[in-house]
XYZ file of C-alpha atoms in Angstrom:
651
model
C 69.930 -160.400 31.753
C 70.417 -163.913 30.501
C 74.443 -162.919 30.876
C 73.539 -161.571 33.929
C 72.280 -164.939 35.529
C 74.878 -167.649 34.148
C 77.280 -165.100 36.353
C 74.802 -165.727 39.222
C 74.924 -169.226 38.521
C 79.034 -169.533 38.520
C 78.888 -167.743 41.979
C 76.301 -169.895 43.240
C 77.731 -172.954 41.818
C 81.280 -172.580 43.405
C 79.506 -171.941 46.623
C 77.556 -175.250 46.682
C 81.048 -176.717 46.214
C 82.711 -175.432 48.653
C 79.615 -175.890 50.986
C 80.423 -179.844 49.823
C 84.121 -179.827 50.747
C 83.143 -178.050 54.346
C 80.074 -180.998 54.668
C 78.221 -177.708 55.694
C 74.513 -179.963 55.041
C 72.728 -178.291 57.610
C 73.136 -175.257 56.036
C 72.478 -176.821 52.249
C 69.371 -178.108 53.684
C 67.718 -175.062 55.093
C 69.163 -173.174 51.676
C 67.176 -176.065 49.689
C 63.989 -175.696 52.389
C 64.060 -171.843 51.915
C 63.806 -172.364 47.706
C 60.999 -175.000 47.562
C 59.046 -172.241 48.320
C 59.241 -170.541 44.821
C 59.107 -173.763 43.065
C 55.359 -173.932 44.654
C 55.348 -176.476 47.707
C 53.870 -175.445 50.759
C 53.924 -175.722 54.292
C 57.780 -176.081 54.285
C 59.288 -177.271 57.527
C 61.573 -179.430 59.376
C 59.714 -182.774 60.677
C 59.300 -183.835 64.173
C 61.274 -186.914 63.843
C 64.927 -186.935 64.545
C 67.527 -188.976 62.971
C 71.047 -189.383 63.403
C 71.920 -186.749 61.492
C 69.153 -184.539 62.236
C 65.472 -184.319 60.454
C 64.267 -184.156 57.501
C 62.119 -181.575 55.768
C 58.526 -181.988 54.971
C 56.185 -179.974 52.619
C 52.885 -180.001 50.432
C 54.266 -180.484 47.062
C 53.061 -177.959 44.276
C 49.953 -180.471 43.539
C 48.636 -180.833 46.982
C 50.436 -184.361 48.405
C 52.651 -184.526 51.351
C 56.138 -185.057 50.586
C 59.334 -185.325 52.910
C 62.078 -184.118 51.718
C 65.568 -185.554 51.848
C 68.537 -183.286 51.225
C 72.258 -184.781 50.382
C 75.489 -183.899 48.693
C 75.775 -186.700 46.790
C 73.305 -188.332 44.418
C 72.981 -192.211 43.677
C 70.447 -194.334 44.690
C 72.078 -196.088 46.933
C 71.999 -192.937 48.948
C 68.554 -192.763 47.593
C 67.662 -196.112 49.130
C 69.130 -195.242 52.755
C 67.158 -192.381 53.168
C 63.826 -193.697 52.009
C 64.674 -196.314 54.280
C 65.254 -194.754 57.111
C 62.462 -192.394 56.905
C 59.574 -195.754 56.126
C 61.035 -197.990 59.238
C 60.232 -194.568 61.395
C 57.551 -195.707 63.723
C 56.488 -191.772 64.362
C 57.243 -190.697 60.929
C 54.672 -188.468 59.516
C 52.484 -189.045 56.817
C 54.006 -188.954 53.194
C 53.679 -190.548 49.870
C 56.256 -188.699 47.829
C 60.002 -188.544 48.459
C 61.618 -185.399 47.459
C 65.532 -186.028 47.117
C 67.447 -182.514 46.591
C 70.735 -183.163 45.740
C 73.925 -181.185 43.794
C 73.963 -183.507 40.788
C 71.522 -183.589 38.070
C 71.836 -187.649 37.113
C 70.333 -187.971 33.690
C 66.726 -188.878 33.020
C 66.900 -192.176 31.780
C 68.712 -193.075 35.419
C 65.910 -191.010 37.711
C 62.980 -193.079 35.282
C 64.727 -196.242 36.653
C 65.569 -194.900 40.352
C 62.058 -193.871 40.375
C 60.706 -197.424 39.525
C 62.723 -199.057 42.319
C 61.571 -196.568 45.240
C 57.908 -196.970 43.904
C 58.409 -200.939 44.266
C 60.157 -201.090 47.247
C 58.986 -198.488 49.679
C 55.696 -197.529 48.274
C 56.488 -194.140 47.333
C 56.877 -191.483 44.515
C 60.109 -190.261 44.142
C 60.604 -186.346 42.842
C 64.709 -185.187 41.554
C 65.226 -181.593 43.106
C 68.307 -181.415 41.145
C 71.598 -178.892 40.726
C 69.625 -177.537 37.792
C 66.495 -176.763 39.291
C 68.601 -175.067 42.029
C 70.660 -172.967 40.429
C 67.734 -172.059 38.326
C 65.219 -170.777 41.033
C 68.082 -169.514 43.343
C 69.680 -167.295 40.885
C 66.555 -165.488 39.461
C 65.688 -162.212 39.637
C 63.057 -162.441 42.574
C 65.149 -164.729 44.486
C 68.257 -164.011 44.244
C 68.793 -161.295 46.694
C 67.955 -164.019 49.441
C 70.320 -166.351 48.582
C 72.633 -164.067 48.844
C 71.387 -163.538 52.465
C 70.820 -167.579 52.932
C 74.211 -169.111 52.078
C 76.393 -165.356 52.889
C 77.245 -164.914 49.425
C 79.031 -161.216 48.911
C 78.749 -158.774 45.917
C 74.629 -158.272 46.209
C 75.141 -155.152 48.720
C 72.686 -152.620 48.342
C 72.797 -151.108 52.044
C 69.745 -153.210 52.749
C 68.600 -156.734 53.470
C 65.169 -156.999 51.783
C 62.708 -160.139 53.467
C 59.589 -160.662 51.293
C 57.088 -162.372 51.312
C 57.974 -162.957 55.710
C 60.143 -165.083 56.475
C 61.326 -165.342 60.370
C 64.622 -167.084 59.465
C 65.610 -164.412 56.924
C 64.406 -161.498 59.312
C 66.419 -162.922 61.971
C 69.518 -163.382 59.973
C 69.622 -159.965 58.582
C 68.751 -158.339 62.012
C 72.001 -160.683 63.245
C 69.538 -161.537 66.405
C 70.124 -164.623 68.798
C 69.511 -167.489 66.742
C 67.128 -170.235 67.798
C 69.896 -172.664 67.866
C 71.467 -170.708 71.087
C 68.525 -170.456 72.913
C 65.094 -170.915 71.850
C 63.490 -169.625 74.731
C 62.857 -165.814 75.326
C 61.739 -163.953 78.532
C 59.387 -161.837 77.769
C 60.338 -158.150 78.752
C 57.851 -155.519 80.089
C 57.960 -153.744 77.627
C 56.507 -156.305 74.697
C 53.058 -155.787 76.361
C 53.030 -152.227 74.421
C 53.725 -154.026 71.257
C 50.911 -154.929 68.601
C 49.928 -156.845 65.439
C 50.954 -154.315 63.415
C 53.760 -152.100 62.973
C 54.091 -147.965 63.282
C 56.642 -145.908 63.645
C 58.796 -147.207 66.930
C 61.908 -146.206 68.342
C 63.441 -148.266 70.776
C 65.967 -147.137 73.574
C 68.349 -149.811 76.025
C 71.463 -149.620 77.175
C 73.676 -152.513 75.372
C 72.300 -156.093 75.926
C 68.903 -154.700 76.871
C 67.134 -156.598 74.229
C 66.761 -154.182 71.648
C 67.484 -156.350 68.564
C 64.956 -158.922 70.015
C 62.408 -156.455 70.508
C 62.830 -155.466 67.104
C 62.495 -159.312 66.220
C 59.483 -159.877 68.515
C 57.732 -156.589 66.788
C 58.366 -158.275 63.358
C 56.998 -161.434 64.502
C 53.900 -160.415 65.726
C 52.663 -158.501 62.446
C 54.789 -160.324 59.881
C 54.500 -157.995 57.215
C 54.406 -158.472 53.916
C 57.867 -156.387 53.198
C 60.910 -155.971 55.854
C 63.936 -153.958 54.470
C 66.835 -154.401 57.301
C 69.382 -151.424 56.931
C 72.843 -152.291 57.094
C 75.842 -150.593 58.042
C 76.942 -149.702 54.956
C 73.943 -147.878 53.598
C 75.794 -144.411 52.936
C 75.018 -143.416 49.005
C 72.759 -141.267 47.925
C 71.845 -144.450 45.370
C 71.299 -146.627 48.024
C 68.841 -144.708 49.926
C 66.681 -144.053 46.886
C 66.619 -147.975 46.339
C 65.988 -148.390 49.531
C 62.551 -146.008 49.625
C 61.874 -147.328 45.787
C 61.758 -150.843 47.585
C 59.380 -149.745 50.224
C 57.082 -147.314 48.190
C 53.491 -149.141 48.690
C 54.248 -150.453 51.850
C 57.103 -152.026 53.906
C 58.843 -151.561 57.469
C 62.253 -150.243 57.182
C 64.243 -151.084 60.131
C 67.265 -149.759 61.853
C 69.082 -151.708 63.873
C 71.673 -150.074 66.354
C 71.120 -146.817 64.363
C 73.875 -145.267 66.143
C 75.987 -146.593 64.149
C 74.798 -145.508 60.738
C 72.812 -142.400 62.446
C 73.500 -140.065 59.160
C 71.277 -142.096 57.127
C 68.672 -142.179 59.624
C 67.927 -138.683 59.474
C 68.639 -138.691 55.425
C 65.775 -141.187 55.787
C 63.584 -139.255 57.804
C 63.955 -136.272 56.105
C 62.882 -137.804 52.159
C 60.302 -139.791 53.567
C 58.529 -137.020 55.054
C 58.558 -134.734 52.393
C 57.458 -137.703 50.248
C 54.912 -138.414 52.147
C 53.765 -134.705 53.216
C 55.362 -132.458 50.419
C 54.885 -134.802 47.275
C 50.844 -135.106 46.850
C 51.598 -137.179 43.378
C 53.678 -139.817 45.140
C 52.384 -139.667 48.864
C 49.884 -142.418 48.704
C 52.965 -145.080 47.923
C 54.180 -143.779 51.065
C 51.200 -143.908 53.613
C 52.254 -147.287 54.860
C 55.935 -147.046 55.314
C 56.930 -147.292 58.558
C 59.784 -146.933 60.525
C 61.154 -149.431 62.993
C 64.296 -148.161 65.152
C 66.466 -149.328 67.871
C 69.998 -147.243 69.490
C 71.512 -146.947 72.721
C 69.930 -144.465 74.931
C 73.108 -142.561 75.778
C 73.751 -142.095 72.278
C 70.287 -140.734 71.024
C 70.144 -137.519 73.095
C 73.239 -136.517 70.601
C 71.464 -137.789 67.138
C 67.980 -136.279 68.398
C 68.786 -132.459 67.545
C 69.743 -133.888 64.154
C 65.960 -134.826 63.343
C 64.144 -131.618 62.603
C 61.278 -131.163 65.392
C 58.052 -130.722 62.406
C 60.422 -134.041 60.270
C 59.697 -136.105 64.017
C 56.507 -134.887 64.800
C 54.800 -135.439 61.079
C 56.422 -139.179 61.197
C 54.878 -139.932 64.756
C 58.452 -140.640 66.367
C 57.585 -138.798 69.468
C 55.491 -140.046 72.704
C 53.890 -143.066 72.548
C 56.464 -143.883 69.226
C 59.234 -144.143 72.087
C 60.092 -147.428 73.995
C 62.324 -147.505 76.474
C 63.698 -151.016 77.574
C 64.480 -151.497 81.654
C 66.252 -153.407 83.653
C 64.982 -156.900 84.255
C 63.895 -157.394 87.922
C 65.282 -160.345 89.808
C 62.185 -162.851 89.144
C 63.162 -162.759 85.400
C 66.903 -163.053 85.953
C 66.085 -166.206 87.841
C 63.882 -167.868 84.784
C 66.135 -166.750 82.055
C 68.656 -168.466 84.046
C 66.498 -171.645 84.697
C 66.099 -171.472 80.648
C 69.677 -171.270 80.108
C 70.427 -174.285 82.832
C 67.408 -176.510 80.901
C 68.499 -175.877 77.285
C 72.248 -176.010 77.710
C 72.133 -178.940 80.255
C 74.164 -176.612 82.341
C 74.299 -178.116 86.318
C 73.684 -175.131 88.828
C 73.017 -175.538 92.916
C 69.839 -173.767 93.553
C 71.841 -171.485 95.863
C 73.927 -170.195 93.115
C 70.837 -169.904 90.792
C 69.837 -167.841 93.794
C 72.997 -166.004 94.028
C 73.156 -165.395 90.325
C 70.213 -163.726 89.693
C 70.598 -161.588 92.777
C 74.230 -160.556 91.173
C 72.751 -159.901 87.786
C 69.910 -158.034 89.253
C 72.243 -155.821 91.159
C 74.467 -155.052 87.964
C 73.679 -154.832 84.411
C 70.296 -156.664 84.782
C 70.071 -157.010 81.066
C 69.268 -160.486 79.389
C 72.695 -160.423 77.520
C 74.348 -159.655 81.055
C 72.344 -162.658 82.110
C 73.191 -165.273 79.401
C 77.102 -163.878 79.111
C 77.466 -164.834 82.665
C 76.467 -168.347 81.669
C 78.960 -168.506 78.821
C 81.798 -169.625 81.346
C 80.203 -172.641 82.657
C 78.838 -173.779 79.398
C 82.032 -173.421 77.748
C 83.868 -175.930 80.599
C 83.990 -179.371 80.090
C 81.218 -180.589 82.507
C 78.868 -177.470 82.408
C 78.572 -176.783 86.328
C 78.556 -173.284 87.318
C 80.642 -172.606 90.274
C 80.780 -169.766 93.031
C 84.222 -168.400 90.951
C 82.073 -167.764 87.893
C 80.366 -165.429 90.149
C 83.018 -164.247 92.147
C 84.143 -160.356 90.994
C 81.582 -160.062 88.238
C 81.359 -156.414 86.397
C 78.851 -153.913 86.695
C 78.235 -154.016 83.002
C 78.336 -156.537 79.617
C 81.000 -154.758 77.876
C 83.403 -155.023 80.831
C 82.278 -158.887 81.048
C 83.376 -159.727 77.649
C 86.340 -158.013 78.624
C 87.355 -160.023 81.046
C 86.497 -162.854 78.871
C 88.621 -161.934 76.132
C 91.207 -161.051 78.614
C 91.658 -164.850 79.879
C 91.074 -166.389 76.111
C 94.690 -167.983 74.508
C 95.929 -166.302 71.786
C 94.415 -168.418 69.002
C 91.435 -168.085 70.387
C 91.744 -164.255 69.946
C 93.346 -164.382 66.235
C 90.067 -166.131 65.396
C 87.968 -163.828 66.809
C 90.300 -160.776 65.306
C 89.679 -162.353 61.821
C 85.654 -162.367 62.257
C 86.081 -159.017 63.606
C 87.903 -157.781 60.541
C 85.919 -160.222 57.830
C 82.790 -158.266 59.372
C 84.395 -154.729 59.130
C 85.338 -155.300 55.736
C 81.149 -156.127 54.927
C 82.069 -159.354 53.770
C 80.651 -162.651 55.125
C 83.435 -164.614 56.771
C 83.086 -167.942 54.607
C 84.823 -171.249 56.152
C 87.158 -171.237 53.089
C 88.092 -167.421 53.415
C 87.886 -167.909 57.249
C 90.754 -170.621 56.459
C 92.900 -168.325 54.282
C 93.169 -165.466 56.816
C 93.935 -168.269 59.939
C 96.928 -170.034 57.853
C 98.408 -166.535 56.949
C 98.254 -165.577 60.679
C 99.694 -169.234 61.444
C 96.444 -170.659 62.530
C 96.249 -174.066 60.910
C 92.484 -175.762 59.204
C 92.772 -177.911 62.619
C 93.067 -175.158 64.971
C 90.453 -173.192 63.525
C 88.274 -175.915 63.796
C 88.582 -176.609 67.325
C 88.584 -173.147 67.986
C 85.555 -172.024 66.630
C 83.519 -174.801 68.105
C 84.870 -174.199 71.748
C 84.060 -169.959 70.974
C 80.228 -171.031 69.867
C 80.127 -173.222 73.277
C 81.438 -170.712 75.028
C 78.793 -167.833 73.633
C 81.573 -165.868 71.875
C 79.825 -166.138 68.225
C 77.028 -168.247 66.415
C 77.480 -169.874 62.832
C 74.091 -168.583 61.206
C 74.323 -169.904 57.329
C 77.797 -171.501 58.241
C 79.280 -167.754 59.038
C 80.887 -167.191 62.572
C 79.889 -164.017 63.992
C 79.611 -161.958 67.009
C 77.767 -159.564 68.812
C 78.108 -155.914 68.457
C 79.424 -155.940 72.497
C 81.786 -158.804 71.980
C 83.318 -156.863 68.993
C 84.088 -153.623 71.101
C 86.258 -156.150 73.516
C 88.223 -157.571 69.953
C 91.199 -155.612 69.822
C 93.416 -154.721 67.054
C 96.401 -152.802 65.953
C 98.826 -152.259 63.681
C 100.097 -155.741 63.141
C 96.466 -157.172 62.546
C 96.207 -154.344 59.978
C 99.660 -155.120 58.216
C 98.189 -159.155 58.141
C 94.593 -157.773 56.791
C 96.185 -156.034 54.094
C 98.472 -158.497 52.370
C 95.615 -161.156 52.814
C 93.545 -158.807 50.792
C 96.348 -158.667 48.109
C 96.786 -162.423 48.363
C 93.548 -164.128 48.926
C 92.177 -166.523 46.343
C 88.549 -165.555 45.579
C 86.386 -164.593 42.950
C 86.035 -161.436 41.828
C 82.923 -159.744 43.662
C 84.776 -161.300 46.745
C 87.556 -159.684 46.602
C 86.219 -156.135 45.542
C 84.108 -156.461 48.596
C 86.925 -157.185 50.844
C 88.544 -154.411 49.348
C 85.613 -151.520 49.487
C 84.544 -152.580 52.633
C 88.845 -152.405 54.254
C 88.721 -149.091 52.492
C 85.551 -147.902 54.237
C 86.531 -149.222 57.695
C 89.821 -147.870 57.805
C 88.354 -144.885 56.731
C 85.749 -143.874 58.808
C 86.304 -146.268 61.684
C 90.074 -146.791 62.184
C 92.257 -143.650 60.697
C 89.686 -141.561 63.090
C 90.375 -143.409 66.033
C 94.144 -143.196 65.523
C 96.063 -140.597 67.584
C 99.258 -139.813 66.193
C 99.732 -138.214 62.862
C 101.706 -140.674 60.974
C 99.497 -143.193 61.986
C 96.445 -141.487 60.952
C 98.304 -140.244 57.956
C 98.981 -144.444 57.182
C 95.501 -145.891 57.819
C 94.057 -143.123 55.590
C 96.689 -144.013 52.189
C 96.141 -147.728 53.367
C 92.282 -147.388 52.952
C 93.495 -145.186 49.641
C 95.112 -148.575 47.935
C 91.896 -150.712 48.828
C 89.858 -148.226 47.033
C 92.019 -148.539 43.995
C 92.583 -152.001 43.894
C 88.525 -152.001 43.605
C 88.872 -149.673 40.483
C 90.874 -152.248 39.052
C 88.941 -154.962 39.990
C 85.609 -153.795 38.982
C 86.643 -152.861 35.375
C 83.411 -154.273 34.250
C 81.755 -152.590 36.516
C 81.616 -149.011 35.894
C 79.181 -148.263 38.458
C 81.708 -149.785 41.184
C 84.125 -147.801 39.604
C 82.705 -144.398 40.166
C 82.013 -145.496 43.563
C 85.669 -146.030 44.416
C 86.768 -143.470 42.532
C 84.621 -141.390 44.743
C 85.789 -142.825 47.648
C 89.473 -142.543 47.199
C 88.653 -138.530 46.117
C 87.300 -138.141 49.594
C 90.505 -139.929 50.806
C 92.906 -138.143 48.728
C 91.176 -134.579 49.992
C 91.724 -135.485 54.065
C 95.295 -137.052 52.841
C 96.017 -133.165 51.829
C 94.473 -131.481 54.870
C 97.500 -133.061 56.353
C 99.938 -131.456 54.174
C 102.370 -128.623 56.050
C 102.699 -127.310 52.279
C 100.725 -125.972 49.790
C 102.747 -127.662 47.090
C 101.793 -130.518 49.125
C 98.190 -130.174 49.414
C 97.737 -129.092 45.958
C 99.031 -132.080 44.739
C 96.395 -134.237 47.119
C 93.565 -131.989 45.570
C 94.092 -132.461 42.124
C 94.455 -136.216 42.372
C 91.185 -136.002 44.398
C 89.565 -133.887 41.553
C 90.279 -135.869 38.747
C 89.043 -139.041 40.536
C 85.976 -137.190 41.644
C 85.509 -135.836 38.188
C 85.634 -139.317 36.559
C 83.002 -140.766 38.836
C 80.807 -137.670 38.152
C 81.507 -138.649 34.340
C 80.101 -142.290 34.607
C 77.402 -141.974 36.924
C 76.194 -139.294 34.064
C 76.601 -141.400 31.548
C 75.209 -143.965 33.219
C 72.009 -141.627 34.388
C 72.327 -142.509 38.004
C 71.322 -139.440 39.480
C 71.502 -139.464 42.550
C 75.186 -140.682 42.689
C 75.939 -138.201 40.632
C 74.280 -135.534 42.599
C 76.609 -137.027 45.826
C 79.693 -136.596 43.506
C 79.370 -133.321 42.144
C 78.613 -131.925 45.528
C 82.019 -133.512 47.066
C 83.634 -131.993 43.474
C 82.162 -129.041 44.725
C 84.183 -128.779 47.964
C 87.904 -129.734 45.983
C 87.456 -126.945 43.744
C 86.476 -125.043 46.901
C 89.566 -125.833 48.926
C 91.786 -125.304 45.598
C 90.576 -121.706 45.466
C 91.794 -121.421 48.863
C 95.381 -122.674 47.456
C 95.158 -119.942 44.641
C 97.498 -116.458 45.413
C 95.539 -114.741 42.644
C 91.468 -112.801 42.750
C 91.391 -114.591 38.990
C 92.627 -117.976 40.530
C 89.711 -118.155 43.352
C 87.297 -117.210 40.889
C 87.936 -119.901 38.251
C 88.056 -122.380 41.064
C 85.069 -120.856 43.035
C 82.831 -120.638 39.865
C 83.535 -124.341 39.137
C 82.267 -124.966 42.608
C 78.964 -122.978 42.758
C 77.996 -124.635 39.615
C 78.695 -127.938 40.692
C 76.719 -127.577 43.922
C 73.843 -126.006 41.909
C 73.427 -128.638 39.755
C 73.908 -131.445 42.776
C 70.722 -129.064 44.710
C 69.058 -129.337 41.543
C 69.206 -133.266 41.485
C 68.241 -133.491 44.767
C 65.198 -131.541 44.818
C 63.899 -133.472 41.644
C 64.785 -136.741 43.796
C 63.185 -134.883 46.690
């Protein structure tokens, strides 16, 4: 363990840095906030006096006495001084008789017995050293960890699952990727909320796109703040991974799905263990009574995922009648006050005609709140905010098309930005300002440019900067397009890109994945799909050689590229051809099966010696011989036995 955490520590401790060359201090400051927590103050918030560069923090510190709390790259006490200062000649300041400085230096303690001395004379008040120690120490432990990860977007802690607990809304908002406060604060209530309650059961939630079905989710959350929240994300797809995530929850917890079209497999997977767990397991069924499931997908898309769900699997979980909320159209009294919110909070100038006009032409299209705000994002992306009659002229009848005609009149830098979040985002990995910077200057996009541009796409509503990390909404990334080029400049940024390690095996697992099962599908012609598939092949190896410490990584691409290598030979015109596919994908399959044995994780190795299973199956087919398919066949039928076998001990 203790080797463990000083690797923690290195990661966290070139992030601070490079949070210090960006001057990202907003987000060191709600990082710092979001530890004192664990370090035993109380009541942790920002105060309600502003200064020029925002407010500081106040808390209870761990022995009962109010504290504000100044957070700062630097450390001297000159710095020291300025802040104490500025904080005691507040005439609305609120009451405080320690200063708690939180800095990324750890000054020695002769120096802070002296600083301390001074502050004490000359303002009256006790100063406390939150230092670079103390931070890496709490934020890298084993209970807190996980959310610094999530807090500051640091890659290499995936498990398939963001886990919140003890409640926090910032975290649960983060990991749900939901409108952050910082766009708009204000929410319209929808109909709808009036059938949700203080606590949470088993929900699913139906809206077409921009219906407000992440924000239900987050207004759900809100009102019963449980104890546990375990926010699936799109990447949850090994057998592992799902067993963590129900080991997480066992005793209580809501598991949520978000957009669970998009990851609808592992819904069902989900469904299916947790009710046998919790209706077929008598032993283990108590730590299951109060695991509940929170769901959201587009209604067109859940009449094809529904037959997927065993009737008696839906029925025993409660995810039928009253567990089904369908989100309509707003009417066009709500268009008009989410409009009037919009005008107030972005100091947008609209005639009350047009306000008039507006929410009669969102009314009679989408009527969804993201229709609603989207149609804003013209006006408050212009220089003096006014919304005009040709921001309403020829509107679509739907968000997606919106966007599109958004992205349609953006200039082309604009668009290679937005290309880059797209891909940082397929690829799983946060889009950090200083990876963000590498991808723009190997597509030509200077640190200037990128600058500019980003701020102009968060004024303009294309993305928000939660924990200093542009990123979109699922709707504006169907508009981002891509092709081949984009891929060719992905690829050799991957190859290039100067990282540490867990970054760059995350850029290259998650490429692999996305090209995969998201692009090579989507690609028409043959030698196209035949590319995108070897492409995705290469990422997965470059992992293997990446991760050499890591067997477990290992297997996992090893796996990955065997499921590659077997769709790389159903393209074959030869057998020669597809032989030679299949045995490369069954001795990578076979060596994963080897170290997930020896490393006793069972259910991986239950996932990999059922896809071994289907190589030696389609090798038999390949064999001219009764003796050949046998061999092959046998090899098969006990692989698959003892994969059935794991399984039903996992249940």
């Amino acid at each position: 363990m203790a080797g463990l955490i000083e690797e923690r520590k290195e990661v966290l401790g070139r992030r601070l840095e490079q949070m210090r060359e960006m001057q990202e201090w907003r987000l060191f400051q709600n990082f710092v906030l979001g530890l004192l927590r664990h370090d035993g103050y109380a009541d942790i918030r920002l105060s309600a006096v502003q200064g020029d560069f925002g407010r500081d923090g106040v808390a209870l510190t761990p022995d009962g006495r109010k504290c504000f709390v100044a957070v700062s790259f630097t450390c001297s006490l000159d710095k020291i001084r300025s802040d104490a200062n500025r904080w005691t000649e507040d005439p609305s300041r609120e009451d405080a008789d320690v200063m708690l400085f939180a800095a990324n230096k750890s000054p020695r303690n002769t120096t802070v017995s002296k600083w301390k001395a001074k502050i004490e004379h000359d303002f009256g008040l006790e100063l406390r050293i939150y230092n670079r120690e103390t931070i890496l120490s709490t934020a890298t432990s084993e209970g807190v960890w996980r959310e610094t990860c999530a807090r500051l977007g640091i890659p290499g802690y995936r498990e398939g699952y963001v886990k919140v607990s003890p409640y926090d809304s910032e975290l649960v908002r983060r990991a749900l990727r939901a409108r952050p406060p910082e766009w708009l604060r204000q929410r319209v209530a929808l109909e709808q909320w009036d059938e949700l309650s203080a606590t949470v059961r088993n929900r699913l939630i139906f809206g077409k796109p921009g219906a407000g079905k992440t924000m239900t989710i987050f207004e759900q959350l809100e009102r019963a703040q449980p104890q546990t929240v375990l926010v699936v994300e799109s990447d949850l797809s090994e057998a592992a991974q799902v067993e963590g995530l129900l080991d997480e929850a066992a005793g209580g917890a809501v598991i949520v799905f978000d957009d669970l079209h998009e990851n609808h497999k592992m819904f069902v997977n989900v469904c299916l263990v947790l009710r046998r767990r919790k209706h077929d397991a008598p032993k283990i069924a108590g730590r299951y009574e109060h695991v509940a499931l929170l769901a959201a997908t587009r209604s067109q898309e859940w009449e094809g995922i529904r037959p997927e769900i065993p009737i008696t699997t839906a029925q025993d979980l409660g995810l039928l009648g009253e567990a089904e909320l369908s989100l309509r159209d707003l009417d066009v009294d709500r268009c008009k006050r989410l409009i009037e919110i919009c005008r107030d909070e972005w100091e947008l100038v609209i005639e009350e005609r047009l306000l008039t006009q507006a929410a009669e032409a969102a009314a009679e299209r989408d009527a969804t709140p993201l229709y609603v705000i989207s149609m804003l994002g013209a006006p408050r992306g212009s220089a003096d905010r006014t919304l005009r009659d040709e921001h309403l002229a020829g509107l679509p009848g739907n968000v997606c098309d919106l966007w599109k005609r958004y992205w349609n009149g953006l200039d082309a830098t604009s668009q290679g930005v937005l290309r880059l979040i797209r891909l940082f985002w397929a690829a799983k990995t946060p889009p950090q300002l200083h990876l963000l910077q590498q991808a723009a200057k190997a597509t030509g996009i200077s640190a200037t440019d990128l600058s500019a541009k980003l701020d102009a796409l968060e004024r303009s509503l294309w993305l928000t900067r939660a924990a200093g990390v542009p990123a979109c909404l699922d709707v504006q990334y169907e508009v981002v397009e891509l092709d081949e080029g984009w891929y060719e400049l992905w690829d050799q940024f991957a190859v290039d890109v100067e990282a540490d390690v867990e970054t760059c095996i995350q850029l290259h697992n998650g490429t692999g994945v996305f090209y995969a099962e998201w692009v090579a599908p989507r690609t028409g012609a043959r030698p196209g799909y035949r590319r995108r598939l070897a492409d995705g092949a290469r990422h997965f190896e470059a992992v293997g050689e990446l991760a050499r410490g890591d067997r477990k990584m290992v297997a996992l691409s090893l796996n990955n590229a065997s499921v590659i290598y077997s769709d790389l030979a159903g393209l074959e015109t030869t057998q020669e051809g597809r032989r030679s596919w299949l045995t490369k994908a069954v001795a990578a399959v076979e060596e994963a099966a080897r170290i997930y044995r020896e490393l006793g994780v069972r259910a991986d190795l239950a996932a990999s010696l059922n896809n071994a299973s289907n190589r030696y199956s389609d090798l038999a087919g390949l064999e001219a011989t009764r003796e050949g398919r046998r061999s092959w066949l046998t090899k098969a039928v006990d692989a698959v036995e003892e994969s059935t076998a794991i399984r039903r001990e996992l249940g």
